[in-house]
CSV table of C-alpha atoms in Angstrom, one decimal:
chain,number,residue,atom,x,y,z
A,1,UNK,CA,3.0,6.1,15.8
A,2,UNK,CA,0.0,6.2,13.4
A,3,UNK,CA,-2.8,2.9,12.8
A,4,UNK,CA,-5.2,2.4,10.0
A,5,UNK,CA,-8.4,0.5,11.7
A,6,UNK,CA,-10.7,-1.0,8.9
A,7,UNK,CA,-13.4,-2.5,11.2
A,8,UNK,CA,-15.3,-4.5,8.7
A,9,UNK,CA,-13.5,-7.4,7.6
A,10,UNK,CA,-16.0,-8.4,4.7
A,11,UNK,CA,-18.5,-6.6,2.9
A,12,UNK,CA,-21.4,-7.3,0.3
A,13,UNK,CA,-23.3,-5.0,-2.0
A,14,UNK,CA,-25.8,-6.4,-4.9
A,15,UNK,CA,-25.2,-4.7,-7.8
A,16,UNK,CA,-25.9,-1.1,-9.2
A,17,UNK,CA,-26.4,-0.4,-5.3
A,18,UNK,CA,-23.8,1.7,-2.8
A,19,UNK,CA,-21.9,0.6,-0.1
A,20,UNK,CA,-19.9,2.4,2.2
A,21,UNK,CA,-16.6,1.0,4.0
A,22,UNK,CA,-14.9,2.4,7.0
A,23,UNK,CA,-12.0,3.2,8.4
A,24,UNK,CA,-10.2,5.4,11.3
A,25,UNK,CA,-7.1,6.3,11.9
A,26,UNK,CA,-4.8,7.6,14.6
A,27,UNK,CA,-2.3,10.8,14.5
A,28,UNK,CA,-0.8,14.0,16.2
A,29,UNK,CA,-0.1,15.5,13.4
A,30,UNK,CA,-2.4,17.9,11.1
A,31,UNK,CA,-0.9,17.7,7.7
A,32,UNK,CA,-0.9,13.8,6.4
A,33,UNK,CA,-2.5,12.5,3.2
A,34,UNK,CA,-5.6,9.7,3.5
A,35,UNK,CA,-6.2,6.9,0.8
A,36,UNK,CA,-8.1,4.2,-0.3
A,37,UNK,CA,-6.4,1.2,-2.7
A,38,UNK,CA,-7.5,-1.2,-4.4
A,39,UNK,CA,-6.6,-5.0,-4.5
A,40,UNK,CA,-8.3,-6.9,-7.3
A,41,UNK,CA,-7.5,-11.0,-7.0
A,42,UNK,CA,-4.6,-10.1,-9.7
A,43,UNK,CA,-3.0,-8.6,-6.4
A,44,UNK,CA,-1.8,-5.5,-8.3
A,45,UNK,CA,-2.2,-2.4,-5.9
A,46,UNK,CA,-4.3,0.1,-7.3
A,47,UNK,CA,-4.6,3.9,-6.2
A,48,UNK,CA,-8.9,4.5,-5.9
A,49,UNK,CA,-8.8,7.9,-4.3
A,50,UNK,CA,-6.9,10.3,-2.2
A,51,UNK,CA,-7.1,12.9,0.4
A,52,UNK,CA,-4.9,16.0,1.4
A,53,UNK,CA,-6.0,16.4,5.1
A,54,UNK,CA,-6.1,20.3,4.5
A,55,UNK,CA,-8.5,20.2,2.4
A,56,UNK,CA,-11.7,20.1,3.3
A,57,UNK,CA,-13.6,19.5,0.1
A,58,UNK,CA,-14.6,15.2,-0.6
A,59,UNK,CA,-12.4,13.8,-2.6
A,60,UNK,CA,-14.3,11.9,-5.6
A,61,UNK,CA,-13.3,10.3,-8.8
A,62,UNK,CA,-16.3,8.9,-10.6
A,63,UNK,CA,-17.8,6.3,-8.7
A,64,UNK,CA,-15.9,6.7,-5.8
A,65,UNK,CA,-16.4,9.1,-2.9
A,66,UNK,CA,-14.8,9.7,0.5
A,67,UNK,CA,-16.1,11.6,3.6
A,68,UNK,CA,-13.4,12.5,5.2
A,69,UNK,CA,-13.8,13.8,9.1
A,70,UNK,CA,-10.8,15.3,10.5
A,71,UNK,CA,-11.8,15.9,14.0
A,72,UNK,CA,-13.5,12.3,14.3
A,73,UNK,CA,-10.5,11.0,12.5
A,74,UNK,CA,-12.9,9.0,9.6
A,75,UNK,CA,-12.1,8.2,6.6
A,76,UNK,CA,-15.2,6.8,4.7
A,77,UNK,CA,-15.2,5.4,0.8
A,78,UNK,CA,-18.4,5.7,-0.8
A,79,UNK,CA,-18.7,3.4,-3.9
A,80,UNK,CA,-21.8,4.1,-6.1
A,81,UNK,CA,-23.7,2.0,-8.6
A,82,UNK,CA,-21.5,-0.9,-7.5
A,83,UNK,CA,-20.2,-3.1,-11.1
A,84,UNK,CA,-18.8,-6.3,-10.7
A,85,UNK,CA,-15.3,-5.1,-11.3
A,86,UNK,CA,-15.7,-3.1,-8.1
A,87,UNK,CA,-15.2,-6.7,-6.2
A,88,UNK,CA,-11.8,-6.7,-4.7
A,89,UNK,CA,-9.7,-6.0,-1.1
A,90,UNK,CA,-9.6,-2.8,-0.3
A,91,UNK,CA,-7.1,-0.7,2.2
A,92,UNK,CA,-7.1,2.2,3.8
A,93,UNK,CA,-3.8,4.0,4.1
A,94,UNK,CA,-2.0,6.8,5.9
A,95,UNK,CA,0.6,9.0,5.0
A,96,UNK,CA,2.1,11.8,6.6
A,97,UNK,CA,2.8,14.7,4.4
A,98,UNK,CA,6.6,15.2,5.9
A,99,UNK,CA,7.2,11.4,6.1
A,100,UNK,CA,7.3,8.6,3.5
A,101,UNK,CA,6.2,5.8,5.0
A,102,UNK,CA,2.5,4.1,4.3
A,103,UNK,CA,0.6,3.0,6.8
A,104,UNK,CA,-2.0,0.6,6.1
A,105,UNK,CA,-5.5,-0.6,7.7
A,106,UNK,CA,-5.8,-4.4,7.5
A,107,UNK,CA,-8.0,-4.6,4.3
A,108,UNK,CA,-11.7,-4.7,3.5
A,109,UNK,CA,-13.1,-7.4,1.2
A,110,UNK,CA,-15.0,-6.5,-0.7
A,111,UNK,CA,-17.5,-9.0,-2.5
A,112,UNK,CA,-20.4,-8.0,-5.5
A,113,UNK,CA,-23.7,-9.9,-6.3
A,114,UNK,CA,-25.4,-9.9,-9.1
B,1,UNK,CA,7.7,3.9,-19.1
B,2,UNK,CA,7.6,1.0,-17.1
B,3,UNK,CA,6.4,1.7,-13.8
B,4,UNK,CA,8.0,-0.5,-10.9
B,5,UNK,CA,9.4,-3.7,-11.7
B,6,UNK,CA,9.6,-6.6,-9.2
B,7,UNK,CA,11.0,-10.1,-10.3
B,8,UNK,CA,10.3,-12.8,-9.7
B,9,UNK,CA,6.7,-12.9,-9.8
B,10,UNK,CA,6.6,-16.3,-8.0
B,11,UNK,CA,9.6,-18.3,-5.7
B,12,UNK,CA,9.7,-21.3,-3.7
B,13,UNK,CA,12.4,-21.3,-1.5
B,14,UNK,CA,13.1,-24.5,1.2
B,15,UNK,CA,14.2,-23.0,4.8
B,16,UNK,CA,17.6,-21.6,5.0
B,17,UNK,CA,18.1,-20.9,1.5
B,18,UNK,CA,18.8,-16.9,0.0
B,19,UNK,CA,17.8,-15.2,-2.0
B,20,UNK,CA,17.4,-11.5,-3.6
B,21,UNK,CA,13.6,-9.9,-4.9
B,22,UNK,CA,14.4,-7.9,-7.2
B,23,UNK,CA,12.4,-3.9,-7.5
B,24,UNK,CA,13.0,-1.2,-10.4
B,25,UNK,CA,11.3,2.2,-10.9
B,26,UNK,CA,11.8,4.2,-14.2
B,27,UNK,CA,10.6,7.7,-12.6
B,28,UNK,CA,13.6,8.8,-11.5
B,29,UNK,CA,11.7,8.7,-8.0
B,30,UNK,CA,13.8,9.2,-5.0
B,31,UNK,CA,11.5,7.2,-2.5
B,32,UNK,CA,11.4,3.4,-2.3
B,33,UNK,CA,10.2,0.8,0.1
B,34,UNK,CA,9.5,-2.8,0.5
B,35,UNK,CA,6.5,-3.8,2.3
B,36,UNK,CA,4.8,-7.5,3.0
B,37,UNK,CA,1.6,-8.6,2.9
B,38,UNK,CA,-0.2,-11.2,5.3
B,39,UNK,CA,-3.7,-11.9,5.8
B,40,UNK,CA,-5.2,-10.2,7.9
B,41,UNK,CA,-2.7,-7.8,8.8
B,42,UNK,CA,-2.5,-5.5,5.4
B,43,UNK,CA,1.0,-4.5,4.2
B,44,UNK,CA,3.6,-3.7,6.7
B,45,UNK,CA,7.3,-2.2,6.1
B,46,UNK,CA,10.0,-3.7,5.5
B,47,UNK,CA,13.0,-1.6,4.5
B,48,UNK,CA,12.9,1.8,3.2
B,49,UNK,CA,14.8,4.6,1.4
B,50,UNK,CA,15.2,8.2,0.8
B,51,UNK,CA,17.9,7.9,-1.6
B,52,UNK,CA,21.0,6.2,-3.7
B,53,UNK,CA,23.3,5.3,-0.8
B,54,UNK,CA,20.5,5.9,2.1
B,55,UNK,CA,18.2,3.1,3.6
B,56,UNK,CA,16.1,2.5,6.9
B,57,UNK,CA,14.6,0.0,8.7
B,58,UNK,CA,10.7,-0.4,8.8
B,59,UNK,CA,8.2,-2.2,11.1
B,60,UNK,CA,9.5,-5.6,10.5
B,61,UNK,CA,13.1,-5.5,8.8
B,62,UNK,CA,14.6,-8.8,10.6
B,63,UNK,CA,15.6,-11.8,8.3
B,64,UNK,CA,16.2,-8.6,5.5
B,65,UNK,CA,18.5,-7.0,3.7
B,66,UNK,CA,18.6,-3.8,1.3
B,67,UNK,CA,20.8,-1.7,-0.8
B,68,UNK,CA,20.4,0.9,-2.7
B,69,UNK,CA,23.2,1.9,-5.2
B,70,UNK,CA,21.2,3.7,-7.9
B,71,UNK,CA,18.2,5.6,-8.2
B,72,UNK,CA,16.3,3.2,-9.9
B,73,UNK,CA,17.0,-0.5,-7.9
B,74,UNK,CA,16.6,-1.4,-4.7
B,75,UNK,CA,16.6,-5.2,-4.5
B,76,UNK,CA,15.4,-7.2,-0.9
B,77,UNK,CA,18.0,-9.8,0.5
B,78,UNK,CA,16.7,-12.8,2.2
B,79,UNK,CA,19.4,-14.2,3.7
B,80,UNK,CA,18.4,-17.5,5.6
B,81,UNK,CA,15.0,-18.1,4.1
B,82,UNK,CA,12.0,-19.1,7.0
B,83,UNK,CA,8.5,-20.5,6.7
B,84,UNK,CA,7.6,-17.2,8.5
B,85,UNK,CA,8.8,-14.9,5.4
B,86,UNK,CA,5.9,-17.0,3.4
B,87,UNK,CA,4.3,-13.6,2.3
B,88,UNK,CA,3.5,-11.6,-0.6
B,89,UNK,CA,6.3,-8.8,-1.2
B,90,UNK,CA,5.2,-5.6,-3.1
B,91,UNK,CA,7.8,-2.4,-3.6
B,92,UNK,CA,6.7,0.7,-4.3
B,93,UNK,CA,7.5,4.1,-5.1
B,94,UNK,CA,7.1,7.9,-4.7
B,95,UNK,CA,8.6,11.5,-4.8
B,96,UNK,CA,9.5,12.3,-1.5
B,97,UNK,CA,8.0,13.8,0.9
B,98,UNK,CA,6.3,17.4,0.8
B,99,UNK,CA,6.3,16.9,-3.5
B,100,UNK,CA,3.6,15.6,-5.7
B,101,UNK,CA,0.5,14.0,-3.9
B,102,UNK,CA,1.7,11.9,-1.4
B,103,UNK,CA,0.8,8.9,-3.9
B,104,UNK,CA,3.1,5.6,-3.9
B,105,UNK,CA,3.2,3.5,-7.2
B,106,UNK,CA,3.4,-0.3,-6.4
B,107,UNK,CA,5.0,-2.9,-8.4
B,108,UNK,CA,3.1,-6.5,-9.4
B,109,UNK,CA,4.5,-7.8,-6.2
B,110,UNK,CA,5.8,-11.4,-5.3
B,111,UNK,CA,4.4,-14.4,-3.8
B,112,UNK,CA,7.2,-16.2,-1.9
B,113,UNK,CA,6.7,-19.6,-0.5
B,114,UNK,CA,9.4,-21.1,2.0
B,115,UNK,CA,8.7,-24.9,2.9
């Protein structure tokens, strides 16, 4: 069976800097799909970024940035020029690309100072 | 286009009681779970299913019901309420597997509270 490990429980980042936040996952197989949500305290779950594990190419949207290792099984999120709307939980999930089921890391919280 | 659905957005519920959260998607998606959410433990599964007529058990389906008679509803059955199901409930969404990006769509979710 797969896990989602998100190592950091809490995080902090001032303002307008970047902060990175883990996450490692476990799998036999070679074709899955990687993401990264978003939980801001309104609990709604919001899709941040995602990664097809055949592609080797970052994903990014905006801000938001992963690097994504296959053969170390790592699955970074880069958050740049962090806003104060950035502060939230966030997970790491795991899909496999033949399945249907998420698979989700425990959560990151993730807290901004200005 | 709504989305997915979930009602109620709150319950309180006293031990042993039932009662059904209800979950609707208007993308005529064929995918649809039910998952919880603790503290400290991210969302797990509860029920799944592939289809009208076709459900599945997930990591932690006891003290849970499902059913799924249409497309577009797939409603969660407590049926003897426990302080243990004290969670947050979210259902959620996709195409199935192998089509679009892989991407499930989550409703607003429920915080359930059994005393």
């Amino acid at each position: 069976a797969q896990t989602v490990t998100q190592s950091q429980p809490e995080m902090s980042v001032q303002e307008a800097e970047t902060v990175t936040l883990s996450c490692t996952y476990d799998t036999s197989e070679s074709d899955y799909y990687l993401f990264w949500y978003k939980q801001p305290p309104s609990r709604q779950m919001i899709l941040v970024i995602r990664q097809e594990a055949y592609k080797q190419q970052n994903a990014t949207e905006n801000r938001f940035s992963v690097n994504f290792q296959k053969a170390a099984k790592s699955f970074s999120l880069k958050i740049s020029d962090s806003q104060l709307g950035d502060a939230a939980m966030y997970f790491c999930a795991y899909r496999s690309k033949y399945g249907n089921k998420l698979v989700f890391g425990a959560g990151t919280i993730l807290r901004v100072k200005s | 286009n709504a989305g997915v659905t979930q009602t109620p957005k709150f319950q309180v519920l006293k031990t042993g009681q039932s009662m059904t959260l209800q979950c609707a998607q208007d993308m005529n998606h064929e995918y649809m779970s039910w998952y919880r959410q603790d503290p400290g433990m991210g969302l797990r599964l509860i029920h799944y299913s592939v289809g009208a007529g076709i459900t599945d058990q997930g990591e932690v389906p006891n003290g849970y019901n499902v059913s799924r008679s249409t497309t577009e509803d797939f409603p969660l059955r407590l049926l003897s309420a426990a302080p243990s199901q004290t969670s947050v409930y979210f259902c959620a969404s996709s195409l199935p597997s192998g089509q679009g990006a892989g991407e499930q769509y989550f409703g607003p979710g429920t915080r359930l509270t059994v005393t």
